[in-house]
mmCIF file of C-alpha atoms in Angstrom:
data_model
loop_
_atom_site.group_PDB
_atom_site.id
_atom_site.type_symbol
_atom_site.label_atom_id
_atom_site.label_comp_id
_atom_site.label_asym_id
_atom_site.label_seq_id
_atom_site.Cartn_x
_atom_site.Cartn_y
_atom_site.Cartn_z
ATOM 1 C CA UNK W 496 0.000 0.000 0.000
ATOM 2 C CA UNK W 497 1.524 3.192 -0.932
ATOM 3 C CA UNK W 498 2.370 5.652 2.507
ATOM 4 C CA UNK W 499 0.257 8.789 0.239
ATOM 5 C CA UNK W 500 -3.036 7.624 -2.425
ATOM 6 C CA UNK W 501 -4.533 9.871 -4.780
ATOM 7 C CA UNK W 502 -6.943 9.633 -7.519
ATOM 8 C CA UNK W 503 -4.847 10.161 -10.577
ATOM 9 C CA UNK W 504 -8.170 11.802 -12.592
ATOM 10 C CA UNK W 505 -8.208 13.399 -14.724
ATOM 11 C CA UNK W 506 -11.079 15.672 -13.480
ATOM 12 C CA UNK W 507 -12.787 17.254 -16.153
ATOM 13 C CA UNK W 508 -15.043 20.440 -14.790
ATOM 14 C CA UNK W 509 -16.178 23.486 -16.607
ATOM 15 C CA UNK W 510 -15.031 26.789 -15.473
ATOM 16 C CA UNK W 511 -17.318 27.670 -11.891
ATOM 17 C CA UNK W 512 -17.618 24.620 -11.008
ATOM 18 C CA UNK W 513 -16.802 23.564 -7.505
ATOM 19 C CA UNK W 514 -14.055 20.131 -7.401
ATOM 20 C CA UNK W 515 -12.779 18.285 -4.644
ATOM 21 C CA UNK W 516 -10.204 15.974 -4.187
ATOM 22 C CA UNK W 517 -9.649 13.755 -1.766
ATOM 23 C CA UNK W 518 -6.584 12.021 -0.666
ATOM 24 C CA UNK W 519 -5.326 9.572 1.987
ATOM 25 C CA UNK W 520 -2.398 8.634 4.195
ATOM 26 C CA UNK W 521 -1.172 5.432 5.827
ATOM 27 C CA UNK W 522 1.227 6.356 8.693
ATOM 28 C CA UNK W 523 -0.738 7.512 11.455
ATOM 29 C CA UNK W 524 2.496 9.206 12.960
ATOM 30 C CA UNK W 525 2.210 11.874 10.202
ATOM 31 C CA UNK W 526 2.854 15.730 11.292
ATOM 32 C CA UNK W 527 1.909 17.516 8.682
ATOM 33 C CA UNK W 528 0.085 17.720 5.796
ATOM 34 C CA UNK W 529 0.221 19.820 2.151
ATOM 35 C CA UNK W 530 -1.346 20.579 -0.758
ATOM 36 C CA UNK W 531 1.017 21.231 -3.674
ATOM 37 C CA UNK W 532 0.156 22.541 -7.093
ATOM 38 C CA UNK W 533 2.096 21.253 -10.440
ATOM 39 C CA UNK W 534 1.559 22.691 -13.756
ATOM 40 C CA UNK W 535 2.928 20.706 -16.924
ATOM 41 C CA UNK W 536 6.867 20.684 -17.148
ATOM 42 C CA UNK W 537 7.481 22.879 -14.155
ATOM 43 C CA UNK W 538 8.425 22.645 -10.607
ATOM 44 C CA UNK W 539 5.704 21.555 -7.943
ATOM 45 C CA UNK W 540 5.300 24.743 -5.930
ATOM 46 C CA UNK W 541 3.459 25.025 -2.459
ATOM 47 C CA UNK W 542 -0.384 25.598 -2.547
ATOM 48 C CA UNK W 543 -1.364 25.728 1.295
ATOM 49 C CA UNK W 544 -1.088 23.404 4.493
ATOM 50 C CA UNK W 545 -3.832 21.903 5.867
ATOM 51 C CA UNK W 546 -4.611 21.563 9.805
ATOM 52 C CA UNK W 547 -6.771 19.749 11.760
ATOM 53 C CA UNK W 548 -9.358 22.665 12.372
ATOM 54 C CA UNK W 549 -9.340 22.888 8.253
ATOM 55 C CA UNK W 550 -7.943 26.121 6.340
ATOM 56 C CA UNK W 551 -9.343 28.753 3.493
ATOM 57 C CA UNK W 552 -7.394 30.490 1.075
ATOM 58 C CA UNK W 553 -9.809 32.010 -1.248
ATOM 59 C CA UNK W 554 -11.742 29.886 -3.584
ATOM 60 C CA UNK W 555 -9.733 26.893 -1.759
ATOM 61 C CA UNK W 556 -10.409 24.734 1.212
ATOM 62 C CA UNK W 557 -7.824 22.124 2.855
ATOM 63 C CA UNK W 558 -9.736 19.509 5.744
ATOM 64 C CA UNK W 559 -8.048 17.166 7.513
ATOM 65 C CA UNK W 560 -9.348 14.094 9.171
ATOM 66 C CA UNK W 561 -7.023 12.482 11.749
ATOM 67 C CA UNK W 562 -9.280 10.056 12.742
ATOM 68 C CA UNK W 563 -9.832 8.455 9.232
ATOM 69 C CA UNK W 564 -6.144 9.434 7.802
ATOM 70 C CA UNK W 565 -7.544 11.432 4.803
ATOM 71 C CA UNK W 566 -7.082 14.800 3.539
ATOM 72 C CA UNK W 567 -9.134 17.076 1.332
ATOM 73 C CA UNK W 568 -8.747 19.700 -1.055
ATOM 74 C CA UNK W 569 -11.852 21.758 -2.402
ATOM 75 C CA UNK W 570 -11.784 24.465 -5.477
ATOM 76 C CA UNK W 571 -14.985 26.331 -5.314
ATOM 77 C CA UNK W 572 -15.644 28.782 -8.983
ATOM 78 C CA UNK W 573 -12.891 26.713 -10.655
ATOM 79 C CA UNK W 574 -10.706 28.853 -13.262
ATOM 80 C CA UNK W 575 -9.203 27.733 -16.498
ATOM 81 C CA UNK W 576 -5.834 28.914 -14.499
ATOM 82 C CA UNK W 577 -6.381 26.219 -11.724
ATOM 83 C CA UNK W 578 -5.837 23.359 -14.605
ATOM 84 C CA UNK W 579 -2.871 22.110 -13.095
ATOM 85 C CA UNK W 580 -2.209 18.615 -10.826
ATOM 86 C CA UNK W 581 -2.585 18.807 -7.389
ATOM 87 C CA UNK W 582 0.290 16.548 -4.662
ATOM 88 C CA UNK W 583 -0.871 15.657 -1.485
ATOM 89 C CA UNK W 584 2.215 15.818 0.426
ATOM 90 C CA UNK W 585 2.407 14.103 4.287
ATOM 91 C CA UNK W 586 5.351 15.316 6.502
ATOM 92 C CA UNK W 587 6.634 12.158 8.279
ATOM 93 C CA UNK W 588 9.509 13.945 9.986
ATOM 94 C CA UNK W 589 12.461 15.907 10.183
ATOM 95 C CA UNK W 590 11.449 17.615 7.016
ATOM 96 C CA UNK W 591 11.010 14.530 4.698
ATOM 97 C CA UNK W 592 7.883 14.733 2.746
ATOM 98 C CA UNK W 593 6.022 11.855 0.951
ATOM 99 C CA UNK W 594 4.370 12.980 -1.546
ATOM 100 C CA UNK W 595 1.233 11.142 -3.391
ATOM 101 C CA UNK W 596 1.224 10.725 -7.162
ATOM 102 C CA UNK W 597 -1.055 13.862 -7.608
ATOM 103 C CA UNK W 598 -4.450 14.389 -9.175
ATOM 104 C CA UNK W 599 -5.023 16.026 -12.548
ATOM 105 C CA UNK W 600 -7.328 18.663 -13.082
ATOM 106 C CA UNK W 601 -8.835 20.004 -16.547
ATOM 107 C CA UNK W 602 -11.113 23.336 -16.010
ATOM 108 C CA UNK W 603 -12.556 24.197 -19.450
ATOM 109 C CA UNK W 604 -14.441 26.967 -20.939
ATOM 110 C CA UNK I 825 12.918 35.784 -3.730
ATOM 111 C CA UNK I 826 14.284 32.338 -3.060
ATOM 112 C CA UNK I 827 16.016 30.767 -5.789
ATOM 113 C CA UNK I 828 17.189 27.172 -6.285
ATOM 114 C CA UNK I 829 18.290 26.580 -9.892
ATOM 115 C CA UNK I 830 19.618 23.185 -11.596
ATOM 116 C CA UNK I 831 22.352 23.239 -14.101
ATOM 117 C CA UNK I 832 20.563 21.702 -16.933
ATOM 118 C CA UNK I 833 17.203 21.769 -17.934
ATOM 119 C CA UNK I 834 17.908 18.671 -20.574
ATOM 120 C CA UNK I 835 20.128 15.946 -20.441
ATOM 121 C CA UNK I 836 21.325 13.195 -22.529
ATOM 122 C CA UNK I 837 23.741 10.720 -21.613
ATOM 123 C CA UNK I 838 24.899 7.532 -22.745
ATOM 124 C CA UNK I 839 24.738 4.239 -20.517
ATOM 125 C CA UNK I 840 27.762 3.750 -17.807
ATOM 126 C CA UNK I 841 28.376 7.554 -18.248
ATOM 127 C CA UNK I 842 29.095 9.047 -14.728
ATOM 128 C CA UNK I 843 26.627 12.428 -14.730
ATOM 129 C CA UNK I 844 27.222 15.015 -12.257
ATOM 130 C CA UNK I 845 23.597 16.982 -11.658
ATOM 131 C CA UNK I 846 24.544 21.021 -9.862
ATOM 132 C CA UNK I 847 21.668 22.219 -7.683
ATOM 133 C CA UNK I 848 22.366 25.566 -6.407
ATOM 134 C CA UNK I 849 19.945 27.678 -3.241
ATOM 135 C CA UNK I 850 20.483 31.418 -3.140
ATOM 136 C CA UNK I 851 18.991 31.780 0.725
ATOM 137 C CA UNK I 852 21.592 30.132 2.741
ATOM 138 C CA UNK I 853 19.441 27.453 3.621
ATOM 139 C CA UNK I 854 20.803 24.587 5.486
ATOM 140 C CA UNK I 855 18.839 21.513 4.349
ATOM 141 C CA UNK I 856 18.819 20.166 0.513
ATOM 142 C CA UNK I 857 16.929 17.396 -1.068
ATOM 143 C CA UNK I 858 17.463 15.336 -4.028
ATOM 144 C CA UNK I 859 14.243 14.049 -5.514
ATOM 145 C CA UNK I 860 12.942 11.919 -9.125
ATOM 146 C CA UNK I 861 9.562 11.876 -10.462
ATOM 147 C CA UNK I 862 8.143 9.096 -12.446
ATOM 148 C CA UNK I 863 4.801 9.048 -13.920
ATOM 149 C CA UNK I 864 2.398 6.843 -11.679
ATOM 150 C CA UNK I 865 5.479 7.151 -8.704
ATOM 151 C CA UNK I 866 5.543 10.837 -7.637
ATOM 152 C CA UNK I 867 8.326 12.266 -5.939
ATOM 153 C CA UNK I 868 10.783 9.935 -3.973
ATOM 154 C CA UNK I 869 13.424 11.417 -2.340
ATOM 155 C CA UNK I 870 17.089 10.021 -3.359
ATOM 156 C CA UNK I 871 19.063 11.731 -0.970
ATOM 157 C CA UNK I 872 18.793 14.491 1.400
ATOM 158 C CA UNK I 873 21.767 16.969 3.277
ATOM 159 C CA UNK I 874 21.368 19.002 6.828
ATOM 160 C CA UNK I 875 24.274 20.709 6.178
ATOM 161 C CA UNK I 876 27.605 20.967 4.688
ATOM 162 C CA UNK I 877 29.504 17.379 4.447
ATOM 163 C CA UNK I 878 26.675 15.949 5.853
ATOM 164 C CA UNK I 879 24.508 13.689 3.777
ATOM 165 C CA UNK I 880 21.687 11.311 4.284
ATOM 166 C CA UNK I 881 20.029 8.276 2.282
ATOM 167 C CA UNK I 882 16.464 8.729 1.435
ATOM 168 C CA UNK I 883 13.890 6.117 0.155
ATOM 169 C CA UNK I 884 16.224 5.351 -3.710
ATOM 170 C CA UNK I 885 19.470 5.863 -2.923
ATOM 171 C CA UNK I 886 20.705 3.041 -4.666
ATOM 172 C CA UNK I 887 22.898 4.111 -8.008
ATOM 173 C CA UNK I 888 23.188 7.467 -6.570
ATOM 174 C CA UNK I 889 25.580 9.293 -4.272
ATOM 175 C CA UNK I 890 25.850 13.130 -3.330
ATOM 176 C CA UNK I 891 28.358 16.107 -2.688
ATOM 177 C CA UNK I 892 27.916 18.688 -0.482
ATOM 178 C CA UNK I 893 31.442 20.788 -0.440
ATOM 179 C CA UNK I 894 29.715 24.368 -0.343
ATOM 180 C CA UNK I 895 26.370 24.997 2.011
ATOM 181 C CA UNK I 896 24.874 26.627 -1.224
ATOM 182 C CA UNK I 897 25.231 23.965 -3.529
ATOM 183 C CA UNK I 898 24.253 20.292 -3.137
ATOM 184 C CA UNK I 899 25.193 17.874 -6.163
ATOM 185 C CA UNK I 900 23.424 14.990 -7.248
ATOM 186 C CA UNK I 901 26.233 11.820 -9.207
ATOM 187 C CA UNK I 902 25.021 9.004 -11.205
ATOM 188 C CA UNK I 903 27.880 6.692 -10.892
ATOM 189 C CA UNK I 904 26.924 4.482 -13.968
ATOM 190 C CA UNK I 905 23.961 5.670 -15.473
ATOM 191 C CA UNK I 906 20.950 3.110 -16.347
ATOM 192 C CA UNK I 907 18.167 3.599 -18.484
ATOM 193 C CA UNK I 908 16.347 2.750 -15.649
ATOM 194 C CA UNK I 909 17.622 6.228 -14.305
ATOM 195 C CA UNK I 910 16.185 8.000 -17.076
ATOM 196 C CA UNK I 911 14.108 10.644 -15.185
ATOM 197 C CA UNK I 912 12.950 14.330 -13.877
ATOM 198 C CA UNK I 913 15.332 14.844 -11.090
ATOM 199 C CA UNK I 914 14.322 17.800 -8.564
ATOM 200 C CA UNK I 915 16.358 19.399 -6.543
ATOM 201 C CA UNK I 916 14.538 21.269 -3.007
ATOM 202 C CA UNK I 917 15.154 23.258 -0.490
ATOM 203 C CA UNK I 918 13.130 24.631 2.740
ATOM 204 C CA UNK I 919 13.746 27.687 4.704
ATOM 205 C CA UNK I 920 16.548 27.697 7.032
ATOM 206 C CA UNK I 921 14.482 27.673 10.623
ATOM 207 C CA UNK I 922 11.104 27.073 8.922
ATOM 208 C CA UNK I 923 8.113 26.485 11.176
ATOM 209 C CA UNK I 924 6.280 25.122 8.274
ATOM 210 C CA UNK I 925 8.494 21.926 7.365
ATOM 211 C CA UNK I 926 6.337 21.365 4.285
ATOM 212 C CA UNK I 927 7.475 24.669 2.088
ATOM 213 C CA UNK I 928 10.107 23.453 0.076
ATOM 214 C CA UNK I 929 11.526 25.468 -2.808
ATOM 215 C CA UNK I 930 11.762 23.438 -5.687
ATOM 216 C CA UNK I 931 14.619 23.877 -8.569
ATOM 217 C CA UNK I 932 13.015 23.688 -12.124
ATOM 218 C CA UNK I 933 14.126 19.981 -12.461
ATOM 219 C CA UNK I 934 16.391 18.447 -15.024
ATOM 220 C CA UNK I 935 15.157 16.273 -17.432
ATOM 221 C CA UNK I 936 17.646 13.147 -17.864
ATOM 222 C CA UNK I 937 17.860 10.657 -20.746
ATOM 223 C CA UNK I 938 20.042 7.628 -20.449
ATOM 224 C CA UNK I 939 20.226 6.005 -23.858
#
């Protein structure tokens, strides 16, 4: 089982729609948690953490959900700018990150 | 602005070359990670350094090994290179005393060929 599982997608939504992607974690030892944002042929680049009371940043959402190891990512009024894939990334210590396979998102006119 | 840049963008090398990958940080960070992405793997992190000289396995080492002469720049050496090692090799680094552990500064990545 891997230690970080995503759904690889693609999601296909049209632009406004709300998306939300879950992922989940194995090691219940886990710190920290991340959402990191990918675009094609570039460098994955920070997006937001998530903590346990959940966290807004605009039109995005993190939850997290000790209990039941998962995390969540939501994209409310989805722009053809958010097209991109999204890592879940679990901190398992001393600064070494797992990171899952990510999840691909289309947003189209 | 924190900067981490990677000597080559593109790479093509020939099996059994020895291939020496530069990853330089601007911000005087202390930690640096070596990392390769495979479609359907993700990230997995090669190797990892806390500080000058100092070095650290991570979850692939194997076929790799690591310099660390200068605190500002962290080198990544393919012994023998494999087809197997053909890959997008990222090179990271996080903020010195960073609260958040998770912010890493990413290096635009090298794209490797072994042929």
């Amino acid at each position: 089982r891997k230690e970080v599982e995503q759904d690889p997608g693609p999601f296909n939504v049209p632009e406004g729609a709300t998306v939300a992607f879950n992922c989940t974690y194995s090691n219940s030892a886990s710190q920290s948690f991340f959402w990191y944002r990918q675009d094609c042929r570039k460098e994955p680049k920070l997006l937001m953490s998530v903590y346990s009371s959940g966290n807004e940043d605009g039109r995005f959402t993190a939850q997290l959900n000790r209990a039941s190891q998962y995390i969540s990512l939501l994209i409310r009024d989805s722009k053809l700018s958010d097209s991109a894939t999204y890592l879940c990334v679990v901190n398992t210590g001393f600064q070494k990150l797992v990171f899952g396979t990510g999840t691909r998102l289309l947003v189209s006119p | 602005d924190v900067k981490v840049t990677q000597s080559s963008r593109y790479l093509v090398k020939r099996t059994g070359e020895k291939v020496f990958l530069e990853c330089v940080q601007d911000m005087d960070h202390e930690n640096m990670f070596w990392y390769r992405q495979d479609p359907g793997l993700g990230l997995r992190l090669i190797y990892f350094s806390y500080d000058v000289k100092m070095k650290e396995k991570g979850d692939i080492p194997e076929g790799y090994s690591v310099s660390r002469e200068k605190k500002e720049r962290f080198s990544l050496i393919l012994e023998s290179a494999s087809t197997n090692q053909t890959s997008m090799y990222l090179c990271a680094s996080p903020p010195r005393a960073a609260g958040d552990v998770g912010e890493q500064y990413f290096g635009p990545g090298t794209r490797l060929t072994v042929t």
